[in-house]
Short mmCIF file of C-alpha atoms in Angstrom, two decimals:
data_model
loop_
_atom_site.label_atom_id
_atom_site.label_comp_id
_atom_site.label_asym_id
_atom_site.label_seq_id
_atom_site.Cartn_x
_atom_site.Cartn_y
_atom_site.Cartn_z
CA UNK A 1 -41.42 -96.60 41.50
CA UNK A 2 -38.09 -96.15 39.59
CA UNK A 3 -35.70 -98.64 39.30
CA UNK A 4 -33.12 -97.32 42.53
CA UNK A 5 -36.08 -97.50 44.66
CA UNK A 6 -36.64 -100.75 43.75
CA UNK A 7 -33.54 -101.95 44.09
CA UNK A 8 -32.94 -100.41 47.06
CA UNK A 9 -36.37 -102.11 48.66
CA UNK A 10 -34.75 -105.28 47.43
CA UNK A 11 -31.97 -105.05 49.09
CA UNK A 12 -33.11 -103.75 52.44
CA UNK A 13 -36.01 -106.40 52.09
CA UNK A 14 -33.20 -109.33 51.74
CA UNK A 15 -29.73 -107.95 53.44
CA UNK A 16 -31.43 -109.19 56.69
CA UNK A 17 -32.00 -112.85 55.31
CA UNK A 18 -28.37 -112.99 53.78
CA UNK A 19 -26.88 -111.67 56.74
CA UNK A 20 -28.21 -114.45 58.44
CA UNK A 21 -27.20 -116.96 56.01
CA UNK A 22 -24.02 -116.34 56.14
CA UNK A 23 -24.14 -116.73 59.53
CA UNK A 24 -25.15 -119.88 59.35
CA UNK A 25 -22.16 -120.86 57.34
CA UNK A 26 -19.58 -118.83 59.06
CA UNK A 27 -17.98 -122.39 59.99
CA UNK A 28 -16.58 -123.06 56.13
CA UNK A 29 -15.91 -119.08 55.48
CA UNK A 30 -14.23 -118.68 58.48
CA UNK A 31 -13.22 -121.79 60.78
CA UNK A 32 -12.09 -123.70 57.96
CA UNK A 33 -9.55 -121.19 56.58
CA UNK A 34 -8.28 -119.90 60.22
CA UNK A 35 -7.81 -124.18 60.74
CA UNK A 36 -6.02 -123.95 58.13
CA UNK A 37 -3.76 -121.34 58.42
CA UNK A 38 -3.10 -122.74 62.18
CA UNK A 39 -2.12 -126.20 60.24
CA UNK A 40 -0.02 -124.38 57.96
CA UNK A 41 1.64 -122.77 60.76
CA UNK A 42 2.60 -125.92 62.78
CA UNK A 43 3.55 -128.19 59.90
CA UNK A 44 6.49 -125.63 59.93
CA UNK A 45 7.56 -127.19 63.19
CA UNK A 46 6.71 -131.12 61.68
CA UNK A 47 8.35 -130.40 58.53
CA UNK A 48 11.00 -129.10 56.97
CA UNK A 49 11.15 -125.64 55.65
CA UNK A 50 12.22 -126.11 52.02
CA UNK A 51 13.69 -123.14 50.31
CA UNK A 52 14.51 -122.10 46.35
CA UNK A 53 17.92 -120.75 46.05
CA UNK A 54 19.41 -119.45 42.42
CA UNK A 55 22.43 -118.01 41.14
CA UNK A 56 23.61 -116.54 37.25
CA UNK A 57 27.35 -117.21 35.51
CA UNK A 58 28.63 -116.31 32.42
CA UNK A 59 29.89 -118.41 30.20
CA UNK A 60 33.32 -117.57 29.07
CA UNK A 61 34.28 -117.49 24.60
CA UNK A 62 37.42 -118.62 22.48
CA UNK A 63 38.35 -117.62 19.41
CA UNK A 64 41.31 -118.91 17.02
CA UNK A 65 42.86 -116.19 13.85
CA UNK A 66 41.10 -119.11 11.54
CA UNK A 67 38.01 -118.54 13.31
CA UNK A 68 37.54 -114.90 14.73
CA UNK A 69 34.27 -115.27 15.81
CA UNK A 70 34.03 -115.84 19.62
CA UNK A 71 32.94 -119.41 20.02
CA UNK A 72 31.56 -120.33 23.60
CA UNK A 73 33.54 -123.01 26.14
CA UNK A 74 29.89 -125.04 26.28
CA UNK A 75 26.99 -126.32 25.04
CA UNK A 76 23.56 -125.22 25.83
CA UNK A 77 22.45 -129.48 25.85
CA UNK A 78 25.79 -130.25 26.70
CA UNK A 79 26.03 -127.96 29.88
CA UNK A 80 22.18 -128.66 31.10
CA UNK A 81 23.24 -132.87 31.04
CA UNK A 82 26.15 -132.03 32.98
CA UNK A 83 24.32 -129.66 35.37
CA UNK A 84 21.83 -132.30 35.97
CA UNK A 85 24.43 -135.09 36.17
CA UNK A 86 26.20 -133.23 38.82
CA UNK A 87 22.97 -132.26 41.08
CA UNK A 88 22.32 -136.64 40.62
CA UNK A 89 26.23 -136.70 41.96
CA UNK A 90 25.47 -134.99 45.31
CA UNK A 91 22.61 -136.86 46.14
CA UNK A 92 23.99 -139.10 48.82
CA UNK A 93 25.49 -135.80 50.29
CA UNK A 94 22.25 -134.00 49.83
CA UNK A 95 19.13 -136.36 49.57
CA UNK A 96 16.23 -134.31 49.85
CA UNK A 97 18.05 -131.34 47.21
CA UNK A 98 16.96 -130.89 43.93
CA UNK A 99 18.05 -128.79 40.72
CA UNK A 100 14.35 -127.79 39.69
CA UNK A 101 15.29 -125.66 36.71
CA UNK A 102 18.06 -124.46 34.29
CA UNK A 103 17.61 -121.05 31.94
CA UNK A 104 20.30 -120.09 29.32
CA UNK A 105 20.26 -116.62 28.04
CA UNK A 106 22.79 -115.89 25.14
CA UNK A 107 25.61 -116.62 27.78
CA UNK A 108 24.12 -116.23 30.71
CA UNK A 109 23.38 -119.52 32.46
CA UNK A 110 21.09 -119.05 35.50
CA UNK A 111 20.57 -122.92 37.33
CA UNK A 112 18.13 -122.48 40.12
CA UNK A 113 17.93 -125.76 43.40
CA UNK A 114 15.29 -126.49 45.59
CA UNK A 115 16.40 -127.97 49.45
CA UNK A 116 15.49 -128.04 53.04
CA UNK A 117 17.49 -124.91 54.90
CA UNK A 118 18.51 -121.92 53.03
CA UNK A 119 22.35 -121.82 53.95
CA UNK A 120 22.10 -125.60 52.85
CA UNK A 121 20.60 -124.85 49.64
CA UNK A 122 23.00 -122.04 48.31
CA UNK A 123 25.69 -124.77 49.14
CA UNK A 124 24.25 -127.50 47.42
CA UNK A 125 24.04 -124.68 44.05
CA UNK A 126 27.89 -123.71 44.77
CA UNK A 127 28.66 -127.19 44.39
CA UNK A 128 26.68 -127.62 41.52
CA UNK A 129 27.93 -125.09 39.66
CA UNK A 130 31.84 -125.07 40.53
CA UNK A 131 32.82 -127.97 38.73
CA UNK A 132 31.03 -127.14 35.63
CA UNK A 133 32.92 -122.83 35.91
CA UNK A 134 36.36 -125.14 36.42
CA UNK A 135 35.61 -127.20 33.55
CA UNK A 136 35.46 -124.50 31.69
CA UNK A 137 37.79 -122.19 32.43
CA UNK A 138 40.24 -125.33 32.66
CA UNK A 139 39.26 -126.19 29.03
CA UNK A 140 40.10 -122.20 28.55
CA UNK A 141 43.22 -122.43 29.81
CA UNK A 142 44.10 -125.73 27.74
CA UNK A 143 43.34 -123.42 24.55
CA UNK A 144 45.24 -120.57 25.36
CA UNK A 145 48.41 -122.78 25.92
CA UNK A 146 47.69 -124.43 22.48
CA UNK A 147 47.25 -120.88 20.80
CA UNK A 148 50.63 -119.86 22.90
CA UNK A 149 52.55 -122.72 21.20
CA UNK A 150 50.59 -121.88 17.78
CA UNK A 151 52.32 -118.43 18.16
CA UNK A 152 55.93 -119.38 19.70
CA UNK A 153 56.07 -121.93 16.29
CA UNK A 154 54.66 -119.22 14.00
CA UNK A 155 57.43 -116.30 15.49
CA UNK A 156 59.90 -119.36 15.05
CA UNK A 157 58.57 -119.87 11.29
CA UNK A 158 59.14 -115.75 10.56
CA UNK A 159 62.45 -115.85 11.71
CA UNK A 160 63.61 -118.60 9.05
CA UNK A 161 61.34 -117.44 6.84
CA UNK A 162 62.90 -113.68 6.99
CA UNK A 163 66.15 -115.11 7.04
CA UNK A 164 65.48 -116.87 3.73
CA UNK A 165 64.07 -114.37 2.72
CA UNK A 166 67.26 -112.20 2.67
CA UNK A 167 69.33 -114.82 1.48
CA UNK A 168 67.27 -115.22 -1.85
CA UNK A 169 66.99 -110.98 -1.79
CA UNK A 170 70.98 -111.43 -1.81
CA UNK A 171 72.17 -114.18 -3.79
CA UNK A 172 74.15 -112.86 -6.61
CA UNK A 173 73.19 -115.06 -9.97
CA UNK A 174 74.77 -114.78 -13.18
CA UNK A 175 72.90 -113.14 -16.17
CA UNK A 176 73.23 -116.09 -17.99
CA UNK A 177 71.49 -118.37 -15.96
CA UNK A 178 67.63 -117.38 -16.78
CA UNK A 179 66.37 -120.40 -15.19
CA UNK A 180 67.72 -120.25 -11.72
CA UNK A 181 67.19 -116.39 -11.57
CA UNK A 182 63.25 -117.12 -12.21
CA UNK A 183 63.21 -119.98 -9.74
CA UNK A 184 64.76 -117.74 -6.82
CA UNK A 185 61.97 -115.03 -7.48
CA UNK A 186 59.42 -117.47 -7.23
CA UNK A 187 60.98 -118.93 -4.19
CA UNK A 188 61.03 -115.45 -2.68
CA UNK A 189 57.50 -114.20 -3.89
CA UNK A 190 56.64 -117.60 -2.40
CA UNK A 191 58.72 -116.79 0.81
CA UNK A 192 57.11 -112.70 1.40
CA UNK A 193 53.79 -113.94 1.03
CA UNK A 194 54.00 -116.53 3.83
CA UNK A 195 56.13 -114.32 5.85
CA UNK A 196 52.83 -111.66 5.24
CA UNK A 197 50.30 -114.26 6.55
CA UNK A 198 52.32 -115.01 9.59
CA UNK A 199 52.52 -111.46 10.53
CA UNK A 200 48.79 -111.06 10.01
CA UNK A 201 48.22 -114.55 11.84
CA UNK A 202 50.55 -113.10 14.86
CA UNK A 203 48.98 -109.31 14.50
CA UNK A 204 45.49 -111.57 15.45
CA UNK A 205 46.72 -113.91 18.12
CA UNK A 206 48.33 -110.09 20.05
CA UNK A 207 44.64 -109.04 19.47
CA UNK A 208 42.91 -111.49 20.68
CA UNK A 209 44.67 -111.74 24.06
CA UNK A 210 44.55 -108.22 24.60
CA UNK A 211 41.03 -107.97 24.32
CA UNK A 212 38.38 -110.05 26.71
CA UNK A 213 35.59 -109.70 23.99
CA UNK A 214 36.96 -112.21 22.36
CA UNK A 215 39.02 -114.90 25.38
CA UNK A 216 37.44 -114.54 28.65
CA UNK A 217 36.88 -117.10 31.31
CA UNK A 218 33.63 -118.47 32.85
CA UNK A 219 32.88 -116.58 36.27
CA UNK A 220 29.83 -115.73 38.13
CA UNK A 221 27.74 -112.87 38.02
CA UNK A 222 25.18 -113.33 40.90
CA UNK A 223 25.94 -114.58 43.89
CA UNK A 224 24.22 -117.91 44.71
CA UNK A 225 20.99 -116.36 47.24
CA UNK A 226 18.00 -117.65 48.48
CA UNK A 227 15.21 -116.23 46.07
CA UNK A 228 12.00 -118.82 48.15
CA UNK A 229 11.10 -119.77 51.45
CA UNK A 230 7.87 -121.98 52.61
CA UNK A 231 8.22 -120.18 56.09
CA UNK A 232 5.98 -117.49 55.11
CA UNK A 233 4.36 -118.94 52.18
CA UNK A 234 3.14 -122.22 53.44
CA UNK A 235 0.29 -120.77 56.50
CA UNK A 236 -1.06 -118.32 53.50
CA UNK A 237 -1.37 -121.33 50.87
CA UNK A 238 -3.07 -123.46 53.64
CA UNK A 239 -5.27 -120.82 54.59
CA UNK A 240 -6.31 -120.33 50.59
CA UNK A 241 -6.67 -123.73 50.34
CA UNK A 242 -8.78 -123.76 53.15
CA UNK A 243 -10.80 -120.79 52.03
CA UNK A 244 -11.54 -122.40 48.44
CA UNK A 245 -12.97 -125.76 50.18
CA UNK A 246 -15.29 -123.30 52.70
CA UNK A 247 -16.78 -121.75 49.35
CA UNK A 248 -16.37 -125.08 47.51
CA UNK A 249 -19.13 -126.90 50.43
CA UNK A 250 -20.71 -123.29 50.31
CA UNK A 251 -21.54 -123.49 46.52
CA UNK A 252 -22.50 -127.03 46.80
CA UNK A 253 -25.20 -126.28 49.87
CA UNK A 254 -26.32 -123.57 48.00
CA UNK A 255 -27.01 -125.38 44.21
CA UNK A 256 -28.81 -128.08 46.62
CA UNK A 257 -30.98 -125.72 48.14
CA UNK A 258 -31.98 -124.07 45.33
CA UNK A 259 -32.26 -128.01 43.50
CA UNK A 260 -34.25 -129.13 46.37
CA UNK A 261 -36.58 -125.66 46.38
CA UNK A 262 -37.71 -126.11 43.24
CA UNK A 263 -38.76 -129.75 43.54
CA UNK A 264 -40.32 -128.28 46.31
CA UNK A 265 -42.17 -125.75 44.16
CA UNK A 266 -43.15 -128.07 42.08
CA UNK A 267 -44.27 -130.57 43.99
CA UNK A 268 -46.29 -128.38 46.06
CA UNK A 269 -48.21 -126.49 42.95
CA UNK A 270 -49.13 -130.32 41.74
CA UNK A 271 -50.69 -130.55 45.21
CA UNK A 272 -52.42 -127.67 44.64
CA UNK A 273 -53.91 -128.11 41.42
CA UNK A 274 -54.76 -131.58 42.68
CA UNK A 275 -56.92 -130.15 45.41
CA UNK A 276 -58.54 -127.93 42.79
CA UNK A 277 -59.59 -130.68 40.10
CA UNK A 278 -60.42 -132.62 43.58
CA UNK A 279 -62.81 -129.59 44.47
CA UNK A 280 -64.23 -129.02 41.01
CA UNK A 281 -65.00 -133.03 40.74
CA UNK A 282 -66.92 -132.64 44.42
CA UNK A 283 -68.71 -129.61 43.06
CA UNK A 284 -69.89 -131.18 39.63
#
């Protein structure tokens, strides 16, 4: 007989017994998980549907003619503490809302809540985020006014600088005085050279607030949405749960039967061979 024969005489010899095995234990594949999809389904009305809402902002950059290199308005520590301190803030307001998770990617900064209601929870995130966006773009604006004044003072600077600078290029020295004449070129090298770093200082500042590469505010980039919801998710987690304890008691049943047949086994060939040296003794 080859070995498909056999192991189809094997099967057909045994489907019968499994079939009615299972049977047997239908209760913990099937009651069980169907209970607990049911329970899943009407804790929905006892509890609270909790839902994960998320949102992503970009943080806004600086950058200064003495540092060209776009710096950003926060902190990767700095902006998590404040994030959390803020969610900690709105507690009273929202008690059972949580921020479950921050992730900061170059400069985007995607905070992601956890709360009962999903209209709730995207509230609880605006009001997470906003004050940390106008902190920002409020510390922005404080920067750009400092940088305006930087070039108002600089323009002012060029003016009397240029107008020096025309009044050493005309002053009318006598040959004989060697001295003074050396004096007012150094005083007007001097004079062209700062009047050439104020231009390229000023040529910067026009660059930099033409171009938002290099100043741009904080804004978001995603809307705040609702990204979870236990509504759906909660019967089919019951219902695995309750599918893993069926096979769980299954398993267990099973490893005792198969304990308790071999005891079984054994106990019953120690008979035996009992009732043979018991025979043999009889026959001597």
């Amino acid at each position: 007989m080859g070995l498909i024969d056999k192991a189809e005489e094997t099967v057909t010899k045994h489907t019968p017994q499994v079939i009615s095995a299972l049977g047997r234990v239908k209760f913990f594949l099937l009651v069980i998980p169907i209970l607990s999809v049911v329970l899943g389904i009407l804790s929905q009305f006892l509890f609270p549907e909790r839902n994960v809402a998320t949102c992503s902002f970009k943080i806004g950059s600086f950058a200064t003619p003495a540092n060209p290199v776009p710096v950003p308005l926060a902190s990767e520590t700095q902006l998590k503490a404040r994030l959390r301190a803020t969610s900690v803030q709105l507690r009273e307001e929202y008690p059972t809302f949580l921020l479950i998770g921050t992730i900061i990617d170059g400069d985007v900064v995607t905070p992601t809540v956890s709360g009962v209601g999903p209209e709730k929870s995207i509230a609880f995130l605006e009001k997470v985020i906003e004050p940390e966006i106008n902190l920002h773009n409020g510390r922005l604006e404080k920067l750009q006014a400092v940088q305006a004044d930087r070039q108002e003072s600089l323009e002012r600077q060029l003016a009397e600088l240029q107008k020096l600078e025309d009044e050493l290029s005309s002053s009318d020295l006598a040959p004989e005085s060697p001295l003074e004449l050396l004096a007012i070129q150094i005083g007007l090298d001097n004079t062209r050279d700062r009047v050439a770093k104020i231009k390229l200082e000023l040529t910067t500042l026009a660059l930099f607030n033409a171009s938002d590469l290099y100043i741009d505010k904080t804004l978001i980039v995603q809307e705040p949405r609702t990204v979870y919801s236990s509504k759906w998710t909660r019967p089919l987690i019951f219902g695995a749960i309750g599918l893993a304890i069926g096979l769980a008691i299954i398993i267990v049943i099973a490893a005792t039967s198969i304990i308790r047949s071999i005891f079984r086994r054994h106990s019953s060939k120690k008979d035996s061979d009992e009732a043979v040296e018991g025979e043999n003794e009889l026959t001597e």
